[in-house]
């Protein structure tokens, strides 16, 4: 059974604990919710010693289940004040599983200003002095760690944004090329790590993961069938491998839901220029790559490598959400500029989405014009340089909006809305309003659902509830949510059930499987309630109820009573 | 009569020399509907999420097209 590594930053001690029997069916997102409920005071200061940084693999980590290498990073969010789980791909989860670990829990805070790194190898774990790495951003940091510990390591790290406890800072995970391009991006999890003076976790390669199976042969058969299901689905088998998540730009624009100029329109007249279709054609000419995978064994490959105009590597894992929030939402139509910002954010350790939403709010306030690329780069440089205003920008969209006296601030529970305006995609709007994580599309995105009219409120609460349960389940299994599109075919739900049953044994029904997600949501809501959140926090920003969104002129019209029916557990 | 057809996502992939600025110029019979056009470009209606004609979303695929119309065809989406 996998172990839990507990790291106390106050006493500088590391301890490998046998996993409690009761934790066996907790992984990823619901493991974080469980530990937060069992061990952390909900009223605690997110950047104080009582908060914990929890890094957890999912229930299927270390197995051959496709996309089972997601890593969850969480704690109490300094951005939202809620419980937070942000997950990423990359190599960390599979490497932790090979090291015999299910999770790392980092607690306490050291006295003094010294920085530390945590090295984990097959021989054990140790905290090492990290001052020599302090001040480095993620790309330089990864290179330095690779030259000190070998180029086969995996890394979990923060840039200077996390060191400075910016509330929009990320934890970056290395990809298969050792680049820190995968982000556990949302909610300021980088600041939790920074508050504990932990600059990086170095994972040394180990042998094969030792996984106990109830029925190995059955597991292998179910994996094979589920992979086929992923490949046969038009989204995970065709659109995402060919065009990446940026495929959404044109589709969301056609729906009239593409955030444009601080959520003042759902149509961006230059959408085609920043679309997945344009991106792929351009990168084919520059020697970039589509269909790139972020973890071993992924049958989808929605990632990419983005080369600059000279054909040199600029960034990777360049996503729709970044393009929507930094691009159309700021009125920026240059993919090269957006990609440059993506690189700066990965390197310095900023959430690209929160960053884009923050800059757009500055544009709304008249600090710079919509579409001002140079001005945008200058503001990001201020964050990197740590100027007074740069540090303000690092506190996120809600804080900056209030500071600048902006009325139209697109956040829920202090976290910026994602790349879908909820007035023209109301199911996702219900998720933004009611998710325990704050505005988070990955908690239940209704885009592309053929059963419910995205502009009408009917059916949205039920749709969002089902999606929120499904996403929380996938985040608990540690599977990429894109591997779940194929579950629209009940046969593939069956293969998923076979996989979980063959791994853990016992009888597994659909109710038991998705009960993992329900359980996660219950624990998250309970933590938030104790932290002081009420139903009044489950609302969208005021302007979205009153200001029609061109060109469809929809407003968000679900009442507080209707929203209170979502995730009713 | 002629219409301009713009294809998105996987619908575009089968046209290697697709030009995103001009789309595809297609000659269709007078009175052709969106259904007729979908048949001509070999796209099954069940795989279509949105059709826009001159930038307006059209829900009824029986709509007759006019000369010079700009027709955009989108598949279902997911991801994010």
Tab-separated table of N, CA, C and O in Angstrom, chain A residues 228-335:
chain	number	residue	atom	x	y	z
A	228	UNK	N	-9.524	2.280	-26.070
A	228	UNK	CA	-10.226	2.259	-27.358
A	228	UNK	C	-11.402	3.231	-27.332
A	228	UNK	O	-11.657	3.950	-28.310
A	229	UNK	N	-12.108	3.269	-26.208
A	229	UNK	CA	-13.227	4.203	-26.051
A	229	UNK	C	-12.764	5.652	-26.207
A	229	UNK	O	-13.423	6.458	-26.870
A	230	UNK	N	-11.629	5.989	-25.611
A	230	UNK	CA	-11.077	7.350	-25.711
A	230	UNK	C	-10.764	7.672	-27.173
A	230	UNK	O	-11.059	8.754	-27.668
A	231	UNK	N	-10.170	6.690	-27.844
A	231	UNK	CA	-9.769	6.927	-29.244
A	231	UNK	C	-10.961	7.013	-30.189
A	231	UNK	O	-10.907	7.700	-31.204
A	232	UNK	N	-12.026	6.312	-29.858
A	232	UNK	CA	-13.203	6.314	-30.729
A	232	UNK	C	-14.065	7.564	-30.544
A	232	UNK	O	-14.909	7.863	-31.385
A	233	UNK	N	-13.873	8.277	-29.440
A	233	UNK	CA	-14.673	9.474	-29.209
A	233	UNK	C	-14.154	10.619	-30.089
A	233	UNK	O	-12.941	10.848	-30.146
A	234	UNK	N	-15.052	11.341	-30.779
A	234	UNK	CA	-14.566	12.376	-31.697
A	234	UNK	C	-13.785	13.515	-31.015
A	234	UNK	O	-12.898	14.109	-31.638
A	235	UNK	N	-14.088	13.801	-29.752
A	235	UNK	CA	-13.359	14.877	-29.072
A	235	UNK	C	-11.976	14.420	-28.630
A	235	UNK	O	-10.965	15.044	-28.952
A	236	UNK	N	-11.945	13.315	-27.870
A	236	UNK	CA	-10.646	12.855	-27.359
A	236	UNK	C	-9.844	12.076	-28.398
A	236	UNK	O	-8.631	11.943	-28.282
A	237	UNK	N	-10.531	11.578	-29.438
A	237	UNK	CA	-9.825	10.797	-30.454
A	237	UNK	C	-9.415	11.604	-31.670
A	237	UNK	O	-8.499	11.218	-32.401
A	238	UNK	N	-10.096	12.727	-31.893
A	238	UNK	CA	-9.825	13.489	-33.119
A	238	UNK	C	-9.511	14.969	-32.854
A	238	UNK	O	-8.441	15.453	-33.166
A	239	UNK	N	-10.506	15.697	-32.297
A	239	UNK	CA	-10.364	17.149	-32.203
A	239	UNK	C	-9.209	17.562	-31.295
A	239	UNK	O	-8.370	18.395	-31.675
A	240	UNK	N	-9.136	16.991	-30.086
A	240	UNK	CA	-8.084	17.404	-29.149
A	240	UNK	C	-6.682	16.992	-29.608
A	240	UNK	O	-5.750	17.804	-29.527
A	241	UNK	N	-6.496	15.749	-30.123
A	241	UNK	CA	-5.148	15.423	-30.622
A	241	UNK	C	-4.728	16.316	-31.788
A	241	UNK	O	-3.561	16.715	-31.894
A	242	UNK	N	-5.658	16.636	-32.676
A	242	UNK	CA	-5.282	17.397	-33.879
A	242	UNK	C	-5.103	18.876	-33.573
A	242	UNK	O	-4.206	19.531	-34.111
A	243	UNK	N	-5.962	19.416	-32.727
A	243	UNK	CA	-6.007	20.870	-32.594
A	243	UNK	C	-5.789	21.375	-31.177
A	243	UNK	O	-5.690	22.589	-30.959
A	244	UNK	N	-5.686	20.478	-30.210
A	244	UNK	CA	-5.478	20.911	-28.823
A	244	UNK	C	-6.707	21.608	-28.271
A	244	UNK	O	-7.737	21.731	-28.941
A	245	UNK	N	-6.604	22.092	-27.029
A	245	UNK	CA	-7.772	22.741	-26.426
A	245	UNK	C	-8.096	24.060	-27.131
A	245	UNK	O	-9.221	24.546	-27.047
A	246	UNK	N	-7.113	24.628	-27.833
A	246	UNK	CA	-7.357	25.879	-28.562
A	246	UNK	C	-8.427	25.720	-29.640
A	246	UNK	O	-8.945	26.711	-30.167
A	247	UNK	N	-8.781	24.480	-29.939
A	247	UNK	CA	-9.893	24.226	-30.861
A	247	UNK	C	-11.155	24.957	-30.386
A	247	UNK	O	-12.034	25.299	-31.175
A	248	UNK	N	-11.229	25.214	-29.102
A	248	UNK	CA	-12.439	25.830	-28.546
A	248	UNK	C	-12.626	27.290	-28.946
A	248	UNK	O	-13.745	27.816	-28.862
A	249	UNK	N	-11.568	27.964	-29.355
A	249	UNK	CA	-11.683	29.414	-29.601
A	249	UNK	C	-12.810	29.709	-30.591
A	249	UNK	O	-13.723	30.492	-30.295
A	250	UNK	N	-12.756	29.096	-31.752
A	250	UNK	CA	-13.785	29.376	-32.763
A	250	UNK	C	-15.169	28.896	-32.321
A	250	UNK	O	-16.174	29.555	-32.601
A	251	UNK	N	-15.222	27.769	-31.648
A	251	UNK	CA	-16.514	27.224	-31.231
A	251	UNK	C	-17.178	28.074	-30.157
A	251	UNK	O	-18.373	28.362	-30.225
A	252	UNK	N	-16.399	28.482	-29.163
A	252	UNK	CA	-16.959	29.300	-28.081
A	252	UNK	C	-17.310	30.689	-28.620
A	252	UNK	O	-18.310	31.299	-28.215
A	253	UNK	N	-16.524	31.162	-29.570
A	253	UNK	CA	-16.825	32.445	-30.212
A	253	UNK	C	-18.150	32.365	-30.986
A	253	UNK	O	-18.978	33.278	-30.924
A	254	UNK	N	-18.349	31.261	-31.691
A	254	UNK	CA	-19.597	31.102	-32.459
A	254	UNK	C	-20.803	31.063	-31.536
A	254	UNK	O	-21.879	31.567	-31.870
A	255	UNK	N	-20.610	30.489	-30.358
A	255	UNK	CA	-21.683	30.423	-29.373
A	255	UNK	C	-21.979	31.801	-28.774
A	255	UNK	O	-23.035	32.023	-28.197
A	256	UNK	N	-21.033	32.723	-28.962
A	256	UNK	CA	-21.183	34.056	-28.366
A	256	UNK	C	-20.800	34.062	-26.909
A	256	UNK	O	-21.342	34.834	-26.111
A	257	UNK	N	-19.863	33.170	-26.529
A	257	UNK	CA	-19.483	33.049	-25.116
A	257	UNK	C	-17.996	33.298	-24.886
A	257	UNK	O	-17.494	33.063	-23.787
A	258	UNK	N	-17.282	33.765	-25.933
A	258	UNK	CA	-15.829	33.952	-25.779
A	258	UNK	C	-15.574	35.276	-25.051
A	258	UNK	O	-15.913	36.350	-25.561
A	259	UNK	N	-14.977	35.216	-23.844
A	259	UNK	CA	-14.758	36.458	-23.089
A	259	UNK	C	-13.953	37.458	-23.922
A	259	UNK	O	-12.866	37.147	-24.405
A	260	UNK	N	-14.516	38.619	-24.099
A	260	UNK	CA	-13.882	39.629	-24.948
A	260	UNK	C	-13.921	40.980	-24.234
A	260	UNK	O	-14.978	41.393	-23.742
A	261	UNK	N	-12.775	41.601	-24.147
A	261	UNK	CA	-12.627	42.928	-23.520
A	261	UNK	C	-13.339	42.973	-22.165
A	261	UNK	O	-14.351	43.649	-21.998
A	262	UNK	N	-12.762	42.268	-21.240
A	262	UNK	CA	-13.314	42.164	-19.879
A	262	UNK	C	-14.793	41.800	-19.882
A	262	UNK	O	-15.618	42.478	-19.269
A	263	UNK	N	-15.098	40.721	-20.538
A	263	UNK	CA	-16.447	40.150	-20.501
A	263	UNK	C	-17.516	41.170	-20.925
A	263	UNK	O	-18.596	41.218	-20.349
A	264	UNK	N	-17.176	41.980	-21.952
A	264	UNK	CA	-18.190	42.919	-22.439
A	264	UNK	C	-18.826	42.434	-23.743
A	264	UNK	O	-19.807	43.003	-24.198
A	265	UNK	N	-18.269	41.371	-24.348
A	265	UNK	CA	-18.870	40.770	-25.534
A	265	UNK	C	-18.535	39.278	-25.544
A	265	UNK	O	-17.550	38.850	-24.926
A	266	UNK	N	-19.355	38.507	-26.244
A	266	UNK	CA	-19.068	37.078	-26.392
A	266	UNK	C	-18.494	36.752	-27.758
A	266	UNK	O	-18.306	35.590	-28.107
A	267	UNK	N	-18.256	37.780	-28.533
A	267	UNK	CA	-17.658	37.616	-29.870
A	267	UNK	C	-16.390	38.447	-29.968
A	267	UNK	O	-16.398	39.631	-29.634
A	268	UNK	N	-15.330	37.812	-30.424
A	268	UNK	CA	-14.087	38.545	-30.691
A	268	UNK	C	-13.899	38.522	-32.199
A	268	UNK	O	-13.828	37.447	-32.803
A	269	UNK	N	-13.837	39.696	-32.801
A	269	UNK	CA	-13.823	39.782	-34.260
A	269	UNK	C	-12.554	39.161	-34.856
A	269	UNK	O	-12.532	38.811	-36.030
A	270	UNK	N	-11.529	38.983	-34.035
A	270	UNK	CA	-10.295	38.390	-34.550
A	270	UNK	C	-10.064	36.978	-33.999
A	270	UNK	O	-8.920	36.525	-33.905
A	271	UNK	N	-11.137	36.303	-33.656
A	271	UNK	CA	-11.022	34.960	-33.052
A	271	UNK	C	-10.208	34.007	-33.934
A	271	UNK	O	-9.392	33.226	-33.438
A	272	UNK	N	-10.437	34.060	-35.239
A	272	UNK	CA	-9.745	33.115	-36.138
A	272	UNK	C	-8.220	33.220	-35.986
A	272	UNK	O	-7.512	32.228	-36.044
A	273	UNK	N	-7.743	34.446	-35.745
A	273	UNK	CA	-6.279	34.651	-35.620
A	273	UNK	C	-5.688	33.956	-34.400
A	273	UNK	O	-4.488	33.693	-34.359
A	274	UNK	N	-6.524	33.733	-33.378
A	274	UNK	CA	-5.999	33.111	-32.148
A	274	UNK	C	-6.585	31.708	-31.951
A	274	UNK	O	-6.569	31.168	-30.855
A	275	UNK	N	-7.083	31.143	-33.043
A	275	UNK	CA	-7.766	29.845	-32.935
A	275	UNK	C	-6.797	28.670	-32.978
A	275	UNK	O	-5.640	28.798	-33.402
A	276	UNK	N	-7.288	27.518	-32.580
A	276	UNK	CA	-6.503	26.293	-32.654
A	276	UNK	C	-6.126	25.956	-34.083
A	276	UNK	O	-5.016	25.485	-34.358
A	277	UNK	N	-7.064	26.218	-34.999
A	277	UNK	CA	-6.801	25.928	-36.409
A	277	UNK	C	-5.597	26.743	-36.902
A	277	UNK	O	-4.690	26.216	-37.554
A	278	UNK	N	-5.571	28.034	-36.552
A	278	UNK	CA	-4.449	28.903	-36.953
A	278	UNK	C	-3.165	28.463	-36.247
A	278	UNK	O	-2.087	28.399	-36.862
A	279	UNK	N	-3.287	28.164	-34.977
A	279	UNK	CA	-2.126	27.751	-34.175
A	279	UNK	C	-1.438	26.527	-34.773
A	279	UNK	O	-0.205	26.492	-34.930
A	280	UNK	N	-2.221	25.550	-35.156
A	280	UNK	CA	-1.654	24.298	-35.667
A	280	UNK	C	-0.965	24.515	-37.019
A	280	UNK	O	0.147	24.027	-37.257
A	281	UNK	N	-1.609	25.288	-37.894
A	281	UNK	CA	-0.995	25.570	-39.197
A	281	UNK	C	0.326	26.323	-39.009
A	281	UNK	O	1.349	25.989	-39.613
A	282	UNK	N	0.300	27.326	-38.150
A	282	UNK	CA	1.502	28.130	-37.900
A	282	UNK	C	2.625	27.288	-37.297
A	282	UNK	O	3.788	27.379	-37.707
A	283	UNK	N	2.278	26.421	-36.347
A	283	UNK	CA	3.322	25.642	-35.681
A	283	UNK	C	3.873	24.535	-36.587
A	283	UNK	O	5.028	24.145	-36.443
A	284	UNK	N	3.060	24.063	-37.516
A	284	UNK	CA	3.583	23.083	-38.480
A	284	UNK	C	4.697	23.739	-39.309
A	284	UNK	O	5.729	23.121	-39.588
A	285	UNK	N	4.508	25.014	-39.644
A	285	UNK	CA	5.527	25.728	-40.425
A	285	UNK	C	6.778	26.021	-39.596
A	285	UNK	O	7.883	26.088	-40.120
A	286	UNK	N	6.602	26.215	-38.303
A	286	UNK	CA	7.729	26.599	-37.446
A	286	UNK	C	8.426	25.411	-36.772
A	286	UNK	O	9.319	25.598	-35.960
A	287	UNK	N	7.959	24.206	-37.069
A	287	UNK	CA	8.571	23.030	-36.441
A	287	UNK	C	8.096	22.783	-35.024
A	287	UNK	O	8.737	22.049	-34.261
A	288	UNK	N	6.981	23.413	-34.635
A	288	UNK	CA	6.379	23.112	-33.325
A	288	UNK	C	5.674	21.768	-33.371
A	288	UNK	O	5.850	21.014	-34.333
A	289	UNK	N	4.883	21.489	-32.367
A	289	UNK	CA	4.275	20.160	-32.335
A	289	UNK	C	2.845	20.220	-31.813
A	289	UNK	O	2.559	20.912	-30.844
A	290	UNK	N	1.963	19.497	-32.474
A	290	UNK	CA	0.624	19.248	-31.942
A	290	UNK	C	0.568	17.779	-31.541
A	290	UNK	O	1.461	17.013	-31.894
A	291	UNK	N	-0.486	17.385	-30.844
A	291	UNK	CA	-0.597	15.984	-30.457
A	291	UNK	C	0.477	15.569	-29.466
A	291	UNK	O	0.829	14.396	-29.354
A	292	UNK	N	1.014	16.550	-28.743
A	292	UNK	CA	2.075	16.327	-27.758
A	292	UNK	C	1.450	15.751	-26.490
A	292	UNK	O	0.356	16.163	-26.109
A	293	UNK	N	2.107	14.799	-25.845
A	293	UNK	CA	1.550	14.246	-24.611
A	293	UNK	C	2.282	14.806	-23.400
A	293	UNK	O	3.476	15.103	-23.458
A	294	UNK	N	1.569	14.978	-22.298
A	294	UNK	CA	2.195	15.536	-21.091
A	294	UNK	C	2.594	14.447	-20.117
A	294	UNK	O	3.292	14.700	-19.163
A	295	UNK	N	2.114	13.240	-20.342
A	295	UNK	CA	2.449	12.138	-19.427
A	295	UNK	C	2.532	10.836	-20.221
A	295	UNK	O	1.872	10.681	-21.254
A	296	UNK	N	3.351	9.919	-19.726
A	296	UNK	CA	3.532	8.631	-20.393
A	296	UNK	C	2.185	7.932	-20.575
A	296	UNK	O	1.385	7.899	-19.651
A	297	UNK	N	1.979	7.437	-21.760
A	297	UNK	CA	0.807	6.597	-21.994
A	297	UNK	C	-0.475	7.327	-22.315
A	297	UNK	O	-1.518	6.700	-22.445
A	298	UNK	N	-0.425	8.665	-22.458
A	298	UNK	CA	-1.665	9.381	-22.766
A	298	UNK	C	-2.103	9.074	-24.196
A	298	UNK	O	-1.337	9.293	-25.133
A	299	UNK	N	-3.321	8.580	-24.392
A	299	UNK	CA	-3.779	8.288	-25.752
A	299	UNK	C	-4.399	9.504	-26.451
A	299	UNK	O	-4.838	9.391	-27.588
A	300	UNK	N	-4.459	10.659	-25.761
A	300	UNK	CA	-5.099	11.835	-26.352
A	300	UNK	C	-4.050	12.772	-26.972
A	300	UNK	O	-4.040	12.982	-28.184
A	301	UNK	N	-3.173	13.317	-26.137
A	301	UNK	CA	-2.140	14.223	-26.664
A	301	UNK	C	-2.710	15.567	-27.066
A	301	UNK	O	-2.596	16.000	-28.208
A	302	UNK	N	-3.343	16.269	-26.105
A	302	UNK	CA	-3.940	17.574	-26.435
A	302	UNK	C	-2.920	18.691	-26.299
A	302	UNK	O	-3.227	19.841	-26.594
A	303	UNK	N	-1.729	18.367	-25.839
A	303	UNK	CA	-0.735	19.415	-25.582
A	303	UNK	C	-0.007	19.786	-26.883
A	303	UNK	O	-0.249	19.204	-27.940
A	304	UNK	N	0.853	20.756	-26.757
A	304	UNK	CA	1.589	21.223	-27.947
A	304	UNK	C	2.950	21.767	-27.532
A	304	UNK	O	3.213	21.980	-26.353
A	305	UNK	N	3.802	21.957	-28.537
A	305	UNK	CA	5.040	22.716	-28.324
A	305	UNK	C	4.964	23.907	-29.256
A	305	UNK	O	4.712	23.753	-30.463
A	306	UNK	N	5.106	25.076	-28.684
A	306	UNK	CA	4.941	26.312	-29.451
A	306	UNK	C	6.319	26.928	-29.699
A	306	UNK	O	7.014	27.304	-28.760
A	307	UNK	N	6.690	27.003	-30.951
A	307	UNK	CA	7.966	27.639	-31.316
A	307	UNK	C	7.744	29.096	-31.707
A	307	UNK	O	6.698	29.450	-32.251
A	308	UNK	N	8.752	29.918	-31.435
A	308	UNK	CA	8.648	31.336	-31.806
A	308	UNK	C	8.898	31.528	-33.305
A	308	UNK	O	9.096	30.548	-34.036
A	309	UNK	N	8.907	32.776	-33.753
A	309	UNK	CA	9.007	33.036	-35.193
A	309	UNK	C	10.337	32.561	-35.788
A	309	UNK	O	10.445	32.373	-36.987
A	310	UNK	N	11.345	32.326	-34.930
A	310	UNK	CA	12.619	31.804	-35.423
A	310	UNK	C	12.710	30.281	-35.330
A	310	UNK	O	13.766	29.702	-35.583
A	311	UNK	N	11.608	29.662	-34.921
A	311	UNK	CA	11.609	28.202	-34.839
A	311	UNK	C	12.197	27.671	-33.540
A	311	UNK	O	12.458	26.478	-33.414
A	312	UNK	N	12.407	28.557	-32.560
A	312	UNK	CA	12.952	28.110	-31.271
A	312	UNK	C	11.827	27.895	-30.258
A	312	UNK	O	10.837	28.637	-30.249
A	313	UNK	N	12.035	26.921	-29.373
A	313	UNK	CA	11.040	26.629	-28.337
A	313	UNK	C	10.687	27.887	-27.550
A	313	UNK	O	11.576	28.606	-27.079
A	314	UNK	N	9.398	28.144	-27.429
A	314	UNK	CA	8.964	29.264	-26.585
A	314	UNK	C	8.194	28.742	-25.374
A	314	UNK	O	8.487	29.090	-24.234
A	315	UNK	N	7.192	27.910	-25.630
A	315	UNK	CA	6.401	27.397	-24.510
A	315	UNK	C	5.733	26.094	-24.910
A	315	UNK	O	5.785	25.699	-26.092
A	316	UNK	N	5.123	25.422	-23.951
A	316	UNK	CA	4.338	24.230	-24.282
A	316	UNK	C	3.154	24.139	-23.333
A	316	UNK	O	3.081	24.864	-22.340
A	317	UNK	N	2.218	23.252	-23.678
A	317	UNK	CA	0.975	23.199	-22.910
A	317	UNK	C	0.258	24.531	-23.023
A	317	UNK	O	-0.250	25.076	-22.043
A	318	UNK	N	0.191	25.037	-24.234
A	318	UNK	CA	-0.402	26.350	-24.507
A	318	UNK	C	-1.888	26.136	-24.796
A	318	UNK	O	-2.243	25.509	-25.778
A	319	UNK	N	-2.730	26.668	-23.907
A	319	UNK	CA	-4.119	26.205	-23.817
A	319	UNK	C	-5.155	27.245	-24.211
A	319	UNK	O	-4.912	28.448	-24.118
A	320	UNK	N	-6.352	26.736	-24.482
A	320	UNK	CA	-7.499	27.610	-24.767
A	320	UNK	C	-7.713	28.649	-23.677
A	320	UNK	O	-7.942	29.829	-23.964
A	321	UNK	N	-7.689	28.224	-22.415
A	321	UNK	CA	-8.036	29.160	-21.337
A	321	UNK	C	-7.087	30.352	-21.323
A	321	UNK	O	-7.497	31.493	-21.092
A	322	UNK	N	-5.814	30.082	-21.573
A	322	UNK	CA	-4.821	31.158	-21.633
A	322	UNK	C	-5.137	32.085	-22.805
A	322	UNK	O	-5.098	33.320	-22.676
A	323	UNK	N	-5.465	31.479	-23.947
A	323	UNK	CA	-5.744	32.269	-25.149
A	323	UNK	C	-6.991	33.136	-24.942
A	323	UNK	O	-7.039	34.302	-25.340
A	324	UNK	N	-7.999	32.568	-24.264
A	324	UNK	CA	-9.232	33.330	-24.047
A	324	UNK	C	-9.011	34.484	-23.071
A	324	UNK	O	-9.399	35.628	-23.335
A	325	UNK	N	-8.376	34.204	-21.940
A	325	UNK	CA	-8.260	35.239	-20.908
A	325	UNK	C	-7.179	36.266	-21.231
A	325	UNK	O	-7.366	37.464	-20.991
A	326	UNK	N	-6.051	35.812	-21.779
A	326	UNK	CA	-4.975	36.757	-22.116
A	326	UNK	C	-5.216	37.348	-23.509
A	326	UNK	O	-4.838	38.485	-23.772
A	327	UNK	N	-5.874	36.583	-24.372
A	327	UNK	CA	-6.112	37.039	-25.742
A	327	UNK	C	-7.380	37.870	-25.859
A	327	UNK	O	-7.388	39.064	-25.539
A	328	UNK	N	-8.463	37.236	-26.280
A	328	UNK	CA	-9.694	37.993	-26.555
A	328	UNK	C	-10.140	38.849	-25.376
A	328	UNK	O	-10.601	39.980	-25.550
A	329	UNK	N	-9.986	38.341	-24.161
A	329	UNK	CA	-10.466	39.109	-23.010
A	329	UNK	C	-9.666	40.383	-22.780
A	329	UNK	O	-10.135	41.306	-22.122
A	330	UNK	N	-8.448	40.424	-23.329
A	330	UNK	CA	-7.648	41.660	-23.272
A	330	UNK	C	-7.659	42.347	-24.640
A	330	UNK	O	-6.924	43.327	-24.843
A	331	UNK	N	-8.418	41.834	-25.588
A	331	UNK	CA	-8.440	42.411	-26.935
A	331	UNK	C	-7.152	42.174	-27.701
A	331	UNK	O	-6.827	42.907	-28.631
A	332	UNK	N	-6.418	41.139	-27.326
A	332	UNK	CA	-5.122	40.848	-27.973
A	332	UNK	C	-5.302	39.725	-28.997
A	332	UNK	O	-5.830	38.658	-28.670
A	333	UNK	N	-4.855	39.963	-30.232
A	333	UNK	CA	-5.089	38.988	-31.295
A	333	UNK	C	-3.798	38.400	-31.859
A	333	UNK	O	-3.807	37.799	-32.925
A	334	UNK	N	-2.690	38.576	-31.141
A	334	UNK	CA	-1.425	37.997	-31.601
A	334	UNK	C	-1.119	36.751	-30.793
A	334	UNK	O	-0.869	36.814	-29.583
A	335	UNK	N	-1.126	35.596	-31.480
A	335	UNK	CA	-0.794	34.349	-30.783
A	335	UNK	C	0.614	34.400	-30.207
A	335	UNK	O	0.874	33.881	-29.119
